[in-house]
Each structure stands twice: as C-alpha cells, then as structure tokens.
Amino acid sequence: MGMMQGFDSMPVVRDTFTEASDVLGQDIWQTVTTGTAEQLGMTVNTQPVMLAAGVATYRAWLRQGGQAPEVMAGHSLGEYSALVAAGALSFADALPLVRLRAEAMQDAVAEGRGAMAAILGLDDDVVRVVCAEAAQGEVLEPVNFNSPGQVVIAGNKAAVERGMILSRKKGAKRALLLPVSVPSHCALMHPAAEQLAAYLESVAIHPPQIPVLHNADVMAYSDPAQIRSALARQLYSPVRWVETVRAMAASGVTHVVECGPGKVLAGLGKRIDNNIQAYALTSADAINEIKSVLAG
C-alpha cells in the first residue's frame, strides 16, 4: 500500500485519490501503491501525490471528528495542501497547479546542474557565511530553515559541493547531499516563479477560512493577490519553518498535528519549541489516538 498504507480502511482517502486521478488523467493511487520508486521520485508525480496525500489525510481527520485548527502552514509544497484545507484553493484547481509548478521547477535548471544538501549542527548565521564564501560567483543559498541546527542549502551543484566541504571545516556534524533533481527555493528558481505567477492569474483563490502562514514571509493573507504573490515568491525564497512554528507558539498554539504520510514535521516541531506537542496523522489508528489526546 505504500505511503498511505495506514489509511486503507478509510474510503475518504481512496475517494480523494480517485478525485485527483480523474482531474489529472493519471492513476495517482496506482503510483502510490504499486509504482516504482523512480516513478514516485519524478517531480511531476511527487508533487500531485503529496498534495493528494495531505488533503486526503486532513479530510480523514475531519471525517473522524477531528477538530479544525486555529491556524495552518505547510512546508514548501505542503503550503498548497494547507490552502486547499483552508478553503482558499479548490482541490481540482490545486492539482494541475502543482503539476505545472513541478514542470516549471524541472525546466528552470537542467538536470545535474543544481543540488541541495542538508547541513547539520551549524548555527544559521554560520551557514549563511558558508554560502557567501563557497558561492564563488555561482548560486548558493540557505533555503530550508527546518529546525535549530538543521539547514538545507541549494544552488549550482559545484557550489553546493563546496558548501558541504566548507561546512564540515566550520564544524558541521554532517553535510548530506539530498536525492533531488531540483534546487528548490533558491535564485535559480526565478524562471519557474515567473511561469507560476502567470498561471496563478487564472486560478481562483478565495480568502482562507482558516489563516495560513506562508513560507516566504511567515504572514497570513486574506487577499487573493497577496496569496498568489506569496506562492510565486516561495519558489525562490527560503522556507522559514523555524519562524513559522515559533509564530504559531507565540499566538497561543500548544498542539500541532501533521497531515500527510510522514512525521518529519512533527519531529521538527518538537525540536523548535519544546512547549509544543506535535503529532502526526500516520494512520487511521493515529487519528483516533490524537483525537483522544486533544479531547483529554
């Protein structure tokens, strides 16, 4: 059953994937359940699949009586799932939108020319210095501020490799090249952002029923034009996840529930602010367990 194995007993999950498949003209459920790792790893498949997984999980949460959140956010692509869940973007519009986003990102940088790497154990400011020193006229930027001591860098492949070496010299515990074909959230994505911005003009966007904090500036918007701008800027701006979780905490959020097939963000949340209780909806059973915790 692959990534959605824990939800195979919930018709709403399968129905959501059927809806996605009908919109895209491709069997997304088959990609998730029996597709090869190579198929799933293709950006044009990964992005619609992850959107469907996030929306399906949130729908399952609500169907089982889970309470609606006070605020939402999504990490990178997850921002689209959050906007669908908040009613700002229809699922039917979001699916071709994220597929176009994937194609634009892939087209922006020739395969093998860009890279991303996770830098573990360095302060954010040191990572910024590393990028400035190792760029040497190429693009190299910190692009995901995931948790204290975990920053992802992206840019031209040679610059990323220099950045990894310099990070180790400056005391990083680890510097790991990530298995991705697109250097997301750096300046190399400007052409993709322009293409996305043009497409977004034809997409219906509504004021969210629940505030959504955007990656690019940790702001929530009700104006559709500002939401379109935030989504376009996201492609070449860093994902400010640490600030996002801290903003939630500062607004009074005490519990965070991750909707999707994994539990990476729940783990990051606990490292960002130990006052936040973070949970992940990894299965139908997990939904019921988390509901009980929140009700108690």
Coordinates of C-alpha atoms in Angstrom, one line a residue:
M1 CA 0.0 0.0 0.0
G2 CA 3.0 2.3 0.2
M3 CA 2.9 5.7 1.9
M4 CA -0.9 5.6 2.6
Q5 CA -1.0 2.0 3.9
G6 CA -2.3 3.1 7.3
F7 CA -5.4 4.6 5.8
D8 CA -6.5 1.7 3.6
S9 CA -9.7 1.2 5.8
M10 CA -10.9 4.8 5.1
P11 CA -13.0 5.4 2.0
V12 CA -12.5 9.1 2.1
V13 CA -8.8 8.6 1.5
R14 CA -9.3 6.4 -1.6
D15 CA -12.0 8.8 -2.8
T16 CA -9.6 11.7 -2.6
F17 CA -7.0 9.9 -4.7
T18 CA -9.7 8.9 -7.2
E19 CA -10.7 12.6 -7.4
A20 CA -7.1 13.5 -8.1
S21 CA -6.7 10.8 -10.7
D22 CA -9.8 12.0 -12.5
V23 CA -8.5 15.6 -12.6
L24 CA -5.1 14.7 -13.8
G25 CA -6.0 11.8 -16.1
Q26 CA -3.5 9.6 -14.3
D27 CA -3.9 6.8 -11.7
I28 CA -2.3 8.6 -8.7
W29 CA -3.4 5.7 -6.4
Q30 CA -1.5 3.2 -8.5
T31 CA 1.6 5.4 -8.4
V32 CA 1.4 5.4 -4.6
T33 CA 0.6 1.7 -4.1
T34 CA 2.4 -0.2 -6.8
G35 CA 4.5 2.4 -8.6
T36 CA 8.3 2.2 -8.6
A37 CA 10.5 4.4 -6.5
E38 CA 11.7 6.0 -9.8
Q39 CA 8.1 6.8 -10.8
L40 CA 7.2 8.3 -7.4
G41 CA 10.5 10.2 -7.3
M42 CA 9.7 12.1 -10.6
T43 CA 8.9 15.7 -9.5
V44 CA 5.8 15.8 -11.8
N45 CA 4.4 12.8 -10.0
T46 CA 5.7 13.6 -6.5
Q47 CA 4.1 17.0 -6.1
P48 CA 0.5 15.9 -7.1
V49 CA 0.9 12.7 -5.0
M50 CA 2.0 14.7 -1.9
L51 CA -0.8 17.2 -2.4
A52 CA -3.4 14.4 -2.6
A53 CA -1.9 12.7 0.5
G54 CA -2.0 15.9 2.6
V55 CA -5.6 16.7 1.5
A56 CA -6.8 13.1 2.0
T57 CA -5.3 12.9 5.5
Y58 CA -6.9 16.2 6.5
R59 CA -10.3 15.0 5.2
A60 CA -9.8 11.7 7.1
W61 CA -9.1 13.7 10.3
L62 CA -12.3 15.8 9.9
R63 CA -14.4 12.7 8.9
Q64 CA -13.4 11.0 12.1
G65 CA -14.4 14.0 14.1
G66 CA -11.1 15.8 14.5
Q67 CA -11.4 19.5 15.3
A68 CA -10.5 22.2 12.7
P69 CA -7.2 24.0 13.5
E70 CA -6.8 27.6 14.5
V71 CA -4.0 28.2 12.0
M72 CA -2.3 26.2 9.3
A73 CA 1.0 26.1 7.5
G74 CA 2.7 23.8 5.1
H75 CA 6.4 23.1 4.4
S76 CA 7.2 24.0 0.8
L77 CA 4.7 22.0 -1.3
G78 CA 2.6 21.5 1.8
E79 CA 1.6 25.1 1.6
Y80 CA -0.8 24.1 -1.2
S81 CA -2.4 21.3 0.9
A82 CA -2.9 23.9 3.7
L83 CA -4.6 26.3 1.3
V84 CA -6.9 23.6 0.0
A85 CA -7.7 22.6 3.5
A86 CA -8.4 26.2 4.4
G87 CA -10.8 26.7 1.5
A88 CA -8.6 29.2 -0.3
L89 CA -7.9 26.9 -3.3
S90 CA -10.1 24.1 -4.7
F91 CA -8.5 20.6 -4.8
A92 CA -9.4 20.4 -8.5
D93 CA -7.5 23.7 -9.2
A94 CA -4.6 22.8 -7.0
L95 CA -3.7 19.5 -8.7
P96 CA -2.8 20.9 -12.2
L97 CA -1.3 23.9 -10.4
V98 CA 1.2 21.8 -8.5
R99 CA 1.9 19.8 -11.6
L100 CA 2.7 22.9 -13.5
R101 CA 4.9 24.1 -10.6
A102 CA 6.8 20.8 -10.8
E103 CA 7.3 21.1 -14.5
A104 CA 8.4 24.7 -14.2
M105 CA 10.9 23.9 -11.5
Q106 CA 12.3 21.0 -13.5
D107 CA 12.6 23.2 -16.6
A108 CA 14.3 26.0 -14.8
V109 CA 17.5 24.1 -14.1
A110 CA 19.0 21.4 -16.4
E111 CA 19.3 18.0 -14.7
G112 CA 22.6 17.7 -13.0
R113 CA 23.2 21.4 -12.8
G114 CA 21.6 22.0 -9.4
A115 CA 21.7 20.4 -6.0
M116 CA 20.6 20.6 -2.4
A117 CA 22.3 19.5 0.8
A118 CA 21.4 19.3 4.5
I119 CA 23.8 20.9 6.9
L120 CA 23.5 19.6 10.5
G121 CA 25.0 21.1 13.6
L122 CA 25.8 24.7 12.5
D123 CA 24.1 28.0 13.5
D124 CA 22.0 29.7 10.8
D125 CA 24.4 32.6 10.6
V126 CA 27.4 30.3 10.1
V127 CA 25.5 28.6 7.2
R128 CA 24.9 32.0 5.7
V129 CA 28.6 32.7 5.8
V130 CA 29.4 29.3 4.3
C131 CA 27.1 30.1 1.4
A132 CA 28.6 33.5 0.8
E133 CA 32.1 32.1 0.9
A134 CA 31.5 29.0 -1.2
A135 CA 29.3 30.5 -3.9
Q136 CA 32.3 31.9 -5.9
G137 CA 30.1 33.6 -8.4
E138 CA 27.5 30.8 -8.5
V139 CA 24.2 30.5 -6.7
L140 CA 24.4 29.0 -3.2
E141 CA 21.8 29.9 -0.5
P142 CA 20.3 28.6 2.7
V143 CA 16.8 27.6 1.6
N144 CA 15.2 25.5 4.4
F145 CA 15.4 26.6 8.0
N146 CA 14.0 23.3 9.3
S147 CA 15.0 23.4 12.9
P148 CA 17.8 24.8 15.0
G149 CA 20.9 23.2 13.7
Q150 CA 19.3 21.8 10.5
V151 CA 19.5 24.0 7.4
V152 CA 19.3 22.9 3.8
I153 CA 21.4 24.8 1.2
A154 CA 20.7 24.8 -2.6
G155 CA 22.2 26.2 -5.8
N156 CA 24.5 25.2 -8.5
K157 CA 25.8 21.7 -7.9
A158 CA 29.5 22.6 -7.7
A159 CA 28.7 25.5 -5.3
V160 CA 26.7 23.1 -3.1
E161 CA 29.6 20.7 -3.0
R162 CA 32.0 23.5 -2.0
G163 CA 29.5 24.5 0.7
M164 CA 29.4 21.0 2.1
I165 CA 33.2 20.9 2.4
L166 CA 33.3 24.3 4.0
S167 CA 30.5 23.4 6.4
R168 CA 32.5 20.5 7.6
K169 CA 35.5 22.6 8.1
K170 CA 33.4 25.1 10.1
G171 CA 32.3 22.3 12.5
A172 CA 29.1 20.8 10.9
K173 CA 28.3 17.4 12.3
R174 CA 27.1 16.3 8.9
A175 CA 26.7 17.6 5.4
L176 CA 24.5 15.4 3.3
L177 CA 23.7 15.7 -0.4
L178 CA 19.9 15.3 -0.9
P179 CA 18.5 12.9 -3.6
V180 CA 16.7 15.6 -5.5
S181 CA 16.9 16.8 -9.1
V182 CA 15.7 20.4 -8.5
P183 CA 17.5 23.1 -6.3
S184 CA 14.3 24.4 -4.7
H185 CA 13.8 27.8 -3.0
C186 CA 16.9 29.5 -4.4
A187 CA 17.5 32.2 -7.0
L188 CA 17.8 29.5 -9.8
M189 CA 14.0 29.2 -9.5
H190 CA 13.2 32.7 -10.7
P191 CA 12.2 31.5 -14.2
A192 CA 9.9 28.9 -12.6
A193 CA 8.4 31.6 -10.3
E194 CA 7.6 33.8 -13.3
Q195 CA 5.8 30.9 -15.0
L196 CA 3.9 30.0 -11.9
A197 CA 2.9 33.6 -11.3
A198 CA 1.5 33.8 -14.8
Y199 CA -0.5 30.6 -14.3
L200 CA -1.8 31.7 -10.9
E201 CA -3.5 34.7 -12.5
S202 CA -6.1 32.3 -14.0
V203 CA -6.6 30.3 -10.8
A204 CA -9.5 31.1 -8.5
I205 CA -8.2 31.9 -5.0
H206 CA -10.5 32.8 -2.1
P207 CA -9.9 34.3 1.4
P208 CA -8.9 31.3 3.6
Q209 CA -11.5 30.2 6.2
I210 CA -8.5 29.4 8.5
P211 CA -5.3 31.6 8.5
V212 CA -2.4 30.0 6.5
L213 CA 1.1 31.1 7.4
H214 CA 3.2 31.4 4.2
N215 CA 6.7 30.0 3.8
A216 CA 8.2 33.1 2.2
D217 CA 7.4 35.7 4.9
V218 CA 5.5 33.9 7.8
M219 CA 2.5 36.0 7.1
A220 CA -1.2 35.1 6.7
Y221 CA -3.2 36.8 3.9
S222 CA -6.8 37.1 3.0
D223 CA -6.3 39.0 -0.2
P224 CA -6.1 36.5 -3.2
A225 CA -3.5 38.8 -4.9
Q226 CA -1.2 38.6 -1.9
I227 CA -1.6 34.8 -1.7
R228 CA -0.7 34.5 -5.4
S229 CA 2.4 36.6 -4.7
A230 CA 3.4 34.5 -1.7
L231 CA 3.1 31.3 -3.7
A232 CA 5.3 32.7 -6.5
R233 CA 7.9 34.1 -4.2
Q234 CA 8.0 30.8 -2.3
L235 CA 9.8 29.2 -5.2
Y236 CA 12.9 31.3 -4.8
S237 CA 12.6 32.2 -1.1
P238 CA 13.7 30.1 1.9
V239 CA 11.2 28.0 3.8
R240 CA 11.2 29.8 7.2
W241 CA 9.9 26.8 9.1
V242 CA 11.5 27.6 12.5
E243 CA 10.0 31.1 12.4
T244 CA 6.6 29.6 11.4
V245 CA 6.4 27.2 14.3
R246 CA 7.6 29.9 16.7
A247 CA 4.9 32.3 15.3
M248 CA 2.3 29.6 16.0
A249 CA 3.6 29.1 19.5
A250 CA 3.6 32.9 20.1
S251 CA -0.1 33.1 19.0
G252 CA -1.0 30.5 21.7
V253 CA -0.8 27.3 19.7
T254 CA 0.0 24.4 22.0
H255 CA -0.7 21.3 19.8
V256 CA 0.3 20.8 16.2
V257 CA -1.0 18.0 14.0
E258 CA 0.9 17.0 10.8
C259 CA -1.3 15.9 7.9
G260 CA 0.4 13.7 5.4
P261 CA 2.1 10.3 5.0
G262 CA 5.1 11.0 7.3
K263 CA 6.1 12.5 10.6
V264 CA 9.1 14.7 9.8
L265 CA 7.4 18.0 10.6
A266 CA 6.1 16.7 13.9
G267 CA 9.7 15.8 14.9
L268 CA 10.9 19.3 13.8
G269 CA 8.2 21.0 15.8
K270 CA 9.3 19.4 19.0
R271 CA 12.9 20.5 18.3
I272 CA 11.9 24.1 17.5
D273 CA 9.7 24.6 20.6
N274 CA 9.6 22.0 23.4
N275 CA 6.4 23.6 24.7
I276 CA 4.5 22.5 21.6
Q277 CA 3.0 19.0 21.5
A278 CA 3.4 17.7 17.9
Y279 CA 1.6 14.7 16.4
A280 CA 1.5 13.1 13.0
L281 CA -1.6 11.5 11.3
T282 CA 0.3 8.5 10.0
S283 CA -2.7 6.1 10.1
A284 CA -6.4 5.7 10.8
D285 CA -5.5 4.5 14.3
A286 CA -3.3 7.6 14.9
I287 CA -6.2 9.8 14.1
N288 CA -8.3 8.3 16.9
E289 CA -5.3 8.3 19.3
I290 CA -4.6 12.0 18.7
K291 CA -8.3 12.9 18.9
S292 CA -8.4 11.3 22.4
V293 CA -5.3 13.3 23.5
L294 CA -6.7 16.6 22.3
A295 CA -10.0 15.9 23.9
G296 CA -8.5 15.0 27.2

